Amino acid sequence: MKHFNYYAFLLIAVFSILFSTNSSAQINKDSLWAVWKNTNIDDTLRLDAIYNIAWDGYLFNDPDSAKYYAQMQYEFADSTGLEKWQANALYTLGVAHYLKGEFADALQNFNKCLSIREKINDEKGIAVVLNGIGLVHSDQGNTSQAIINYTKTIKILEKLGDKSRISGCYNNIGIIYQTIRDNEKALEYYQKSLEINEELDDKESIANSLNNIGIIQKDQEKYESALESYQKSIAIGETIGYKRGISNSLINIGNVYTLQGDFEKSLDYFRQSLKIKEELEDKKGIAMSLVSIGNALKEQKNYSEAISYSKQGLALSKELNAAEEMKEAANILYECYKALGQTQKSLEMHELYVKTKDELTSEENHREVLRQEFQYNYEKQYLIDSLNFARNEAIKNIKLKKSENAKWFFLILSALTLLLAGFVYYAYKQKQKANILLEERNKFEIENKKRAISLFGQQVSKEIALELLSESFNSGSKKLFACIMFLDIRDFTTFAETKEPAEIIQYQNDVFGFMIDVISKHHGIINQFLGDGFMATFGAPSSSGNDIQNAVNAAKEILEILNNKCNSGEIPQTKIGIGLHAGNIVTGNVGTVERKQYSITGNTVILASRIEQLNKEFNSEILISKEVMDHLDQHNIKFKNLGSVTLKGRVEPMEIIRLL
């Protein structure tokens, strides 16, 4: 199991550091609301009150409510011409949208805020909003733009001497490098942040930095160092009551013990973390803790409890659309159900696991492309700067030594040419790397689709799997003309009562195995197994052009092979009944958003089933409707017309034909 890395929570801490607020502050919202409603006091006092309601009261636990109050603040500040307060409100709106993952809206509000702050020359405010823009670009995977904005922020903060906020920017840059798996650079920036925080004696930020450093050490498999960093973080957090940081360090300690195979200890730390997460009403943290507990219990083979915790974690992860947690929960449930022999549930969880894993793998490939692009752009700029420097130096030297112009010019031009050639070669190799990565990604997606078709094809036919996974597939319903076959094994219940489960399964495999091959050979598909029979379709999801003749040929070949196998003693004596009917059907996905099934429905399906049931009455093996007969070459087929028969649930009688 991949263990969760807790650095996302730092965003709240970073906002707290950078934007002069305390996310854990307890405020009296009723008192602030009374101030806001008092029109007899100064406008700035009222704006300060509504700002604190939005920021300290709601922003980090209820962003939607924060948006409501921040919008109220903006409209009032706009009507009174108080630009500073307009900018503050826009910034709160930007952060709220960011926390909700609404990046386009976040950038729009941040840019409007930046425009106002540049207009009023608010340098600290400019640094704050540049950092916010950097965070959005970072989460969008635009690492180059993120670094540019963080660098601008740091330059302004250095000018202002604001070390606390510089520390926050270092943390953000560390997060970027950790995201693109450059742990050495991430550790370098986390250490820089820690040094500033220790200098300022900012205990909450020290705890955050130590926790982040511990994550890097864990990823580097330096487990003792990681545990030491986490324990230091907890100790500092306990002195200031920093529950969020404590809970994150606890689950990270649990992850280390899980990697070391000490599941008793990991369970203890996961449960401690869960308790605090529940107190904080931190849904994402609760989901992570539940899934981590489920995994530890699974490793102890305590499958029932593991299923209970993992199901809770999966439900919460779906609510939050948290793909990493969904993937881990589904994998745990898959392994638990598999161990308990619950095949259907195991398969459902495996499908969910593969789907979510593939989505995350695609994101991982994207991160790797971004990492190479970032490295390429950085080194390209370095080479360009070097070339410019060399050129400028050459010009200076030429001016100073006119007598050696020709000689030095030739040498310098040669050097520049070599440098340029080196750069072009480097750019070519980087492009070649990117192309290889793209080819691997495409290959992965092709293999992934093959695996999906293989897995899906175990539940439905390969044709249906291909249809549903094709890019042109429309999930809506379709009306098609097709021939439907129902096949039933006679007296199967009596047979099954005297046999062991393993014997029953073996018998079904022996009988259905060759039938499936025959159906496929004649361009049909098995739509549904019915225990002692199946439903097959000829003409859906796609037609071979001669579907009814194919269905009849398949029915006759199945009967012929079955009789041969029974006569040779290969399988027990078996009687079957087959019914065929042709007409319009409706195909499409039926079910909920969570789970759907490719379904074939319509009156044609019902009538085919009713026709098959008539075999018992007429002591026959293959019965077809007149609609089927009308599409056959009757000169090459032996049959007996049984006349008009009233079918169950149908008023009008149908003409039924027995194939001989």
XYZ file of C-alpha atoms in Angstrom, residues 45-530:
486
model
C -14.396 49.145 11.788
C -17.394 47.500 10.138
C -15.226 46.188 7.294
C -12.693 44.834 9.770
C -15.492 42.942 11.540
C -16.922 41.342 8.387
C -13.380 40.529 7.212
C -12.685 38.643 10.461
C -15.975 36.752 10.154
C -15.030 35.609 6.645
C -11.356 34.873 7.303
C -11.074 33.687 10.910
C -14.646 32.489 11.263
C -15.222 30.419 8.126
C -12.431 30.355 5.547
C -10.596 27.160 6.523
C -13.583 25.088 7.632
C -16.454 26.424 5.478
C -15.086 28.196 2.356
C -18.556 28.682 0.855
C -19.699 30.734 3.854
C -16.427 32.670 3.711
C -17.209 33.542 0.073
C -20.629 34.860 1.094
C -19.238 37.235 3.748
C -16.225 38.260 1.640
C -18.541 39.187 -1.231
C -20.566 41.277 1.225
C -17.337 42.995 2.306
C -16.255 43.642 -1.300
C -19.561 45.186 -2.349
C -19.596 47.555 0.652
C -15.914 48.542 0.178
C -16.551 49.125 -3.519
C -19.548 51.378 -2.792
C -17.508 53.445 -0.317
C -14.346 53.613 -2.456
C -12.131 51.923 0.168
C -9.651 50.185 -2.141
C -7.568 48.497 0.543
C -10.663 46.696 1.829
C -11.734 45.804 -1.699
C -8.365 44.113 -2.177
C -8.667 42.271 1.161
C -12.116 40.954 0.215
C -10.900 39.846 -3.219
C -8.013 38.049 -1.587
C -10.346 36.195 0.799
C -12.507 35.221 -2.182
C -9.418 33.956 -4.018
C -8.321 31.796 -1.086
C -11.851 30.410 -0.630
C -12.045 29.428 -4.307
C -8.548 27.930 -4.075
C -9.514 25.775 -1.081
C -12.525 24.529 -3.055
C -10.312 23.629 -6.025
C -11.923 26.356 -8.171
C -8.618 27.527 -9.635
C -9.902 29.721 -12.479
C -12.066 31.742 -10.066
C -9.193 31.893 -7.577
C -6.828 33.351 -10.199
C -9.443 35.866 -11.337
C -9.888 37.215 -7.795
C -6.141 37.150 -7.038
C -5.344 39.123 -10.223
C -8.014 41.746 -9.463
C -6.590 42.003 -5.943
C -3.038 42.345 -7.324
C -4.125 45.155 -9.642
C -5.576 47.166 -6.729
C -2.601 46.572 -4.451
C -0.157 47.642 -7.153
C -2.270 50.769 -7.677
C -2.143 51.718 -3.964
C 1.527 50.571 -3.705
C 0.846 48.014 -0.946
C 4.116 46.045 -1.141
C 3.275 43.567 1.605
C -0.134 42.977 0.021
C 1.495 42.460 -3.386
C 3.804 39.811 -1.911
C 0.835 38.066 -0.308
C -1.210 37.853 -3.502
C 1.796 36.817 -5.630
C 2.248 33.918 -3.253
C -1.421 33.013 -3.632
C -1.086 33.049 -7.431
C 1.974 30.812 -7.049
C -0.060 28.310 -5.011
C -2.712 28.096 -7.731
C -0.116 27.569 -10.467
C 1.549 24.916 -8.312
C -1.696 22.974 -7.878
C -2.394 23.254 -11.602
C 1.001 21.672 -12.310
C 2.444 24.881 -13.793
C 5.634 24.653 -11.768
C 7.591 27.255 -13.741
C 4.971 29.968 -13.153
C 4.672 28.948 -9.511
C 8.436 29.323 -8.939
C 8.412 32.711 -10.729
C 5.667 34.033 -8.442
C 7.308 32.650 -5.288
C 10.630 34.217 -6.307
C 8.959 37.612 -6.822
C 7.328 37.215 -3.409
C 10.644 36.436 -1.706
C 12.349 39.477 -3.291
C 9.658 41.812 -1.957
C 9.703 40.156 1.479
C 13.514 40.382 1.660
C 13.217 44.088 0.910
C 10.652 44.402 3.730
C 12.719 42.203 6.075
C 9.734 39.882 6.619
C 11.423 36.576 7.512
C 8.259 34.837 8.664
C 6.625 35.105 5.263
C 9.889 34.199 3.497
C 9.797 30.954 5.470
C 6.315 30.276 4.146
C 7.499 30.789 0.575
C 10.373 28.352 1.118
C 7.802 25.824 2.329
C 5.765 26.339 -0.831
C 8.799 25.818 -3.053
C 9.613 22.688 -1.057
C 6.108 21.391 -1.726
C 6.603 21.901 -5.471
C 9.832 19.914 -5.482
C 8.232 17.192 -3.360
C 5.307 17.002 -5.787
C 7.654 16.376 -8.720
C 9.609 13.842 -6.613
C 12.803 15.864 -6.267
C 13.267 15.037 -2.589
C 16.757 16.517 -2.273
C 15.608 19.978 -3.402
C 12.441 19.696 -1.308
C 14.513 18.903 1.790
C 16.812 21.855 1.060
C 13.883 24.313 1.074
C 12.185 22.718 4.105
C 15.486 23.076 5.997
C 15.694 26.744 4.979
C 12.164 27.269 6.258
C 12.956 25.461 9.525
C 16.059 27.596 10.171
C 14.046 30.821 9.830
C 11.215 29.470 11.997
C 13.697 28.480 14.728
C 15.300 31.912 14.541
C 11.836 33.499 14.996
C 10.800 30.883 17.608
C 7.575 30.307 15.636
C 6.552 27.007 17.221
C 3.616 26.139 14.958
C 5.726 26.681 11.844
C 8.621 24.712 13.389
C 6.220 21.801 13.960
C 5.037 21.996 10.342
C 8.584 22.093 8.953
C 9.668 19.123 11.077
C 6.681 17.119 9.884
C 7.512 17.893 6.247
C 11.161 16.998 6.755
C 10.014 13.713 8.320
C 7.996 12.888 5.189
C 11.079 13.351 2.997
C 13.175 11.221 5.350
C 10.522 8.495 5.267
C 10.516 8.549 1.441
C 14.327 8.225 1.578
C 13.834 5.179 3.881
C 15.602 6.954 6.754
C 12.943 5.693 9.161
C 14.655 6.478 12.483
C 15.330 10.062 11.393
C 11.736 10.397 10.202
C 10.360 9.143 13.540
C 12.602 11.581 15.384
C 11.354 14.506 13.279
C 7.696 13.503 13.786
C 8.138 13.114 17.562
C 9.777 16.547 17.787
C 6.867 18.005 15.830
C 4.348 16.395 18.215
C 6.217 17.618 21.295
C 6.201 21.203 20.019
C 2.555 20.906 18.943
C 1.531 19.749 22.419
C 3.086 22.843 24.048
C 0.860 25.145 21.946
C -2.210 22.930 21.505
C -1.665 22.537 17.762
C -4.001 19.570 17.205
C -3.963 19.573 13.417
C -0.172 19.267 13.285
C -0.176 16.599 16.016
C -2.746 14.462 14.169
C -0.754 14.651 10.935
C 2.466 13.624 12.652
C 0.653 10.726 14.370
C -0.566 9.244 11.087
C 2.887 9.723 9.552
C 4.428 7.779 12.457
C 1.845 5.063 11.825
C 2.941 4.948 8.185
C 6.571 4.397 9.203
C 5.638 1.496 11.508
C 3.493 0.012 8.730
C 6.500 0.083 6.392
C 8.504 -1.657 9.135
C 5.785 -4.318 9.568
C 4.880 -3.337 13.150
C 1.108 -3.197 12.684
C 0.233 -3.067 16.398
C 2.130 0.202 16.771
C 0.837 1.597 13.492
C -2.773 0.860 14.534
C -2.238 2.681 17.826
C -0.970 5.828 16.078
C -3.623 5.705 13.334
C -6.378 5.511 15.959
C -4.901 8.421 17.914
C -4.850 10.451 14.706
C -8.454 9.481 13.856
C -9.683 10.661 17.248
C -8.151 14.119 16.752
C -9.302 14.330 13.124
C -12.857 13.668 14.268
C -12.565 16.400 16.912
C -11.374 18.815 14.202
C -14.071 17.608 11.745
C -11.282 17.201 9.187
C -13.026 14.968 6.622
C -9.990 14.393 4.417
C -7.920 13.483 7.467
C -10.675 11.184 8.764
C -10.771 9.371 5.407
C -6.979 8.904 5.427
C -7.004 7.604 9.010
C -9.862 5.158 8.329
C -8.124 3.733 5.272
C -4.800 3.470 7.119
C -6.494 1.576 9.979
C -8.188 -0.696 7.445
C -4.847 -1.526 5.843
C -3.170 -2.355 9.163
C -6.093 -4.611 10.161
C -5.920 -6.348 6.770
C -2.208 -7.043 7.283
C -3.175 -8.656 10.628
C -5.760 -10.757 8.712
C -8.565 -9.169 10.732
C -10.659 -8.967 7.575
C -14.065 -8.151 9.057
C -12.813 -5.069 10.923
C -10.601 -4.088 7.978
C -13.669 -4.144 5.711
C -15.659 -2.028 8.166
C -13.025 0.734 8.421
C -12.161 0.644 4.707
C -15.817 0.900 3.644
C -16.206 3.996 5.828
C -13.024 5.439 4.337
C -14.180 4.648 0.793
C -17.579 6.292 1.301
C -15.997 9.451 2.697
C -13.356 9.495 -0.062
C -16.066 9.307 -2.718
C -17.881 12.191 -1.037
C -14.667 14.245 -1.120
C -13.637 12.956 -4.567
C -10.275 12.021 -3.015
C -8.778 9.668 -5.625
C -5.713 8.497 -3.647
C -7.813 7.427 -0.664
C -10.418 5.809 -2.952
C -7.690 3.776 -4.628
C -6.188 2.550 -1.354
C -9.583 1.732 0.190
C -10.678 -0.190 -2.918
C -7.444 -2.202 -2.940
C -7.792 -3.109 0.745
C -11.411 -4.193 0.231
C -10.416 -6.181 -2.863
C -7.777 -8.121 -0.914
C -10.111 -8.676 2.068
C -13.020 -9.920 -0.041
C -10.648 -12.114 -2.041
C -9.272 -13.657 1.164
C -12.843 -14.347 2.337
C -13.815 -15.908 -0.989
C -16.395 -13.205 -1.809
C -15.601 -13.178 -5.519
C -18.185 -10.718 -6.827
C -17.413 -8.041 -4.220
C -13.701 -8.621 -4.728
C -14.054 -8.084 -8.483
C -16.076 -4.879 -8.010
C -13.398 -3.424 -5.732
C -10.645 -4.484 -8.116
C -12.371 -2.684 -10.986
C -12.602 0.489 -8.865
C -8.956 0.107 -7.781
C -7.701 -0.279 -11.372
C -9.795 2.653 -12.601
C -8.605 5.004 -9.842
C -5.013 3.806 -10.031
C -4.924 4.459 -13.767
C -6.230 7.996 -13.237
C -3.522 8.654 -10.646
C -0.821 7.055 -12.826
C -1.795 9.389 -15.628
C -1.375 12.312 -13.195
C 2.017 10.895 -12.131
C 3.156 10.777 -15.764
C 1.998 14.366 -16.138
C 4.073 15.360 -13.089
C 7.150 13.675 -14.585
C 6.694 15.586 -17.834
C 6.375 18.795 -15.806
C 9.510 17.948 -13.822
C 11.527 17.414 -17.005
C 10.035 20.536 -18.561
C 10.930 22.565 -15.461
C 14.465 21.201 -15.404
C 14.819 21.790 -19.143
C 13.582 25.405 -18.933
C 15.815 26.109 -15.945
C 18.930 24.727 -17.600
C 18.046 26.335 -20.929
C 17.835 29.729 -19.244
C 21.122 29.046 -17.476
C 22.812 28.286 -20.805
C 21.278 31.351 -22.452
C 22.501 33.524 -19.562
C 25.945 31.967 -19.884
C 26.003 32.670 -23.611
C 24.925 36.257 -23.071
C 27.570 36.702 -20.406
C 30.248 35.223 -22.646
C 29.186 37.435 -25.537
C 29.251 40.581 -23.396
C 32.660 39.683 -22.028
C 33.873 39.072 -25.549
C 32.720 42.493 -26.650
C 34.554 44.104 -23.722
C 37.726 42.239 -24.524
C 37.501 43.187 -28.188
C 37.242 46.849 -27.257
C 40.187 46.606 -24.863
C 42.431 44.721 -27.241
C 41.807 46.103 -30.689
C 45.159 44.890 -31.921
C 44.142 41.276 -31.384
C 40.660 41.703 -32.783
C 40.824 39.085 -35.477
C 42.456 36.455 -33.305
C 40.196 36.875 -30.285
C 37.100 37.337 -32.362
C 37.747 34.023 -34.085
C 38.434 32.222 -30.807
C 35.405 33.701 -29.042
C 33.138 33.042 -32.012
C 34.345 29.440 -32.045
C 33.678 29.113 -28.317
C 30.219 30.606 -28.711
C 29.511 28.284 -31.615
C 30.555 25.285 -29.521
C 28.384 26.473 -26.634
C 25.456 26.986 -28.967
C 25.991 23.561 -30.517
C 26.107 22.063 -27.030
C 22.868 23.778 -26.124
C 21.177 22.602 -29.344
C 22.363 19.046 -28.655
C 21.140 19.265 -25.058
C 17.755 20.592 -26.214
C 17.547 17.735 -28.729
C 18.282 15.127 -26.011
C 15.704 16.669 -23.676
C 13.138 16.614 -26.465
C 14.074 13.003 -27.160
C 13.538 12.198 -23.473
C 10.120 13.852 -23.519
C 9.181 11.865 -26.644
C 10.260 8.615 -25.000
C 8.184 9.470 -21.940
C 5.206 10.260 -24.164
C 5.628 6.961 -26.004
C 5.779 5.117 -22.674
C 2.688 6.929 -21.486
C 0.820 6.029 -24.707
C 2.010 2.449 -24.375
C 0.795 2.412 -20.767
C -2.625 3.712 -21.815
C -2.879 1.076 -24.566
C -1.881 -1.689 -22.132
C -4.248 -0.222 -19.592
C -7.116 -0.386 -22.077
C -6.210 -3.972 -22.958
C -6.244 -4.861 -19.261
C -9.596 -3.132 -18.831
C -11.012 -5.028 -21.833
C -9.633 -8.293 -20.437
C -11.044 -7.673 -16.958
C -14.347 -6.317 -18.250
C -14.544 -9.104 -20.796
C -14.686 -11.630 -17.967
C -18.034 -10.155 -16.986
C -19.470 -9.354 -20.424
C -18.417 -10.357 -23.921
C -15.297 -8.884 -25.471
C -17.499 -7.174 -28.069
C -19.463 -5.348 -25.371
C -16.263 -4.444 -23.539
C -14.790 -2.975 -26.728
C -18.017 -1.112 -27.455
C -18.181 0.438 -23.981
C -14.490 1.362 -23.908
C -14.376 2.830 -27.414
C -13.944 6.585 -27.739
C -17.064 6.797 -29.918
C -19.301 5.004 -27.428
C -22.454 6.905 -26.524
C -23.756 5.885 -23.083
C -27.318 6.678 -24.146
C -29.781 4.017 -25.315
C -29.856 2.604 -28.865
C -32.639 0.866 -30.782
C -31.384 -2.111 -32.812
C -32.792 -5.128 -34.687
C -31.356 -8.348 -33.271
C -32.018 -12.026 -32.675
C -32.242 -13.137 -29.038
C -31.428 -16.652 -27.824
C -32.399 -18.123 -24.467
C -30.895 -21.488 -23.475
C -31.879 -23.534 -20.436
C -30.469 -26.776 -18.996
C -33.317 -29.113 -18.147
C -33.630 -30.500 -14.571
C -30.567 -28.570 -13.403
C -32.010 -28.028 -9.903
C -32.465 -31.785 -9.375
C -28.912 -32.404 -10.598
C -27.439 -29.703 -8.310
C -29.178 -31.029 -5.173
C -27.096 -34.228 -5.253
C -23.712 -32.662 -6.055
C -20.973 -30.809 -4.188
C -20.407 -27.116 -5.108
C -17.118 -27.929 -6.832
C -18.828 -30.594 -8.983
C -21.578 -28.153 -9.964
C -19.074 -25.496 -11.020
C -17.056 -28.052 -13.002
C -20.214 -29.257 -14.761
C -21.241 -25.707 -15.661
C -17.755 -24.972 -17.011
C -17.789 -28.160 -19.116
C -21.230 -27.422 -20.564
C -21.100 -23.668 -20.954
C -17.461 -23.639 -22.084
C -18.037 -25.056 -25.566
C -21.364 -23.209 -25.891
C -19.613 -19.863 -25.375
C -17.140 -20.777 -28.120
C -19.955 -21.678 -30.508
C -21.845 -18.448 -29.805
C -18.672 -16.437 -30.419
C -17.874 -18.393 -33.593
C -21.252 -17.361 -35.066
C -20.788 -13.665 -34.118
C -23.029 -13.727 -31.075
C -22.377 -12.592 -27.529
C -23.346 -13.944 -24.119
C -25.258 -11.088 -22.541
C -26.137 -12.756 -19.244
C -25.656 -16.074 -17.431
C -28.760 -17.263 -15.590
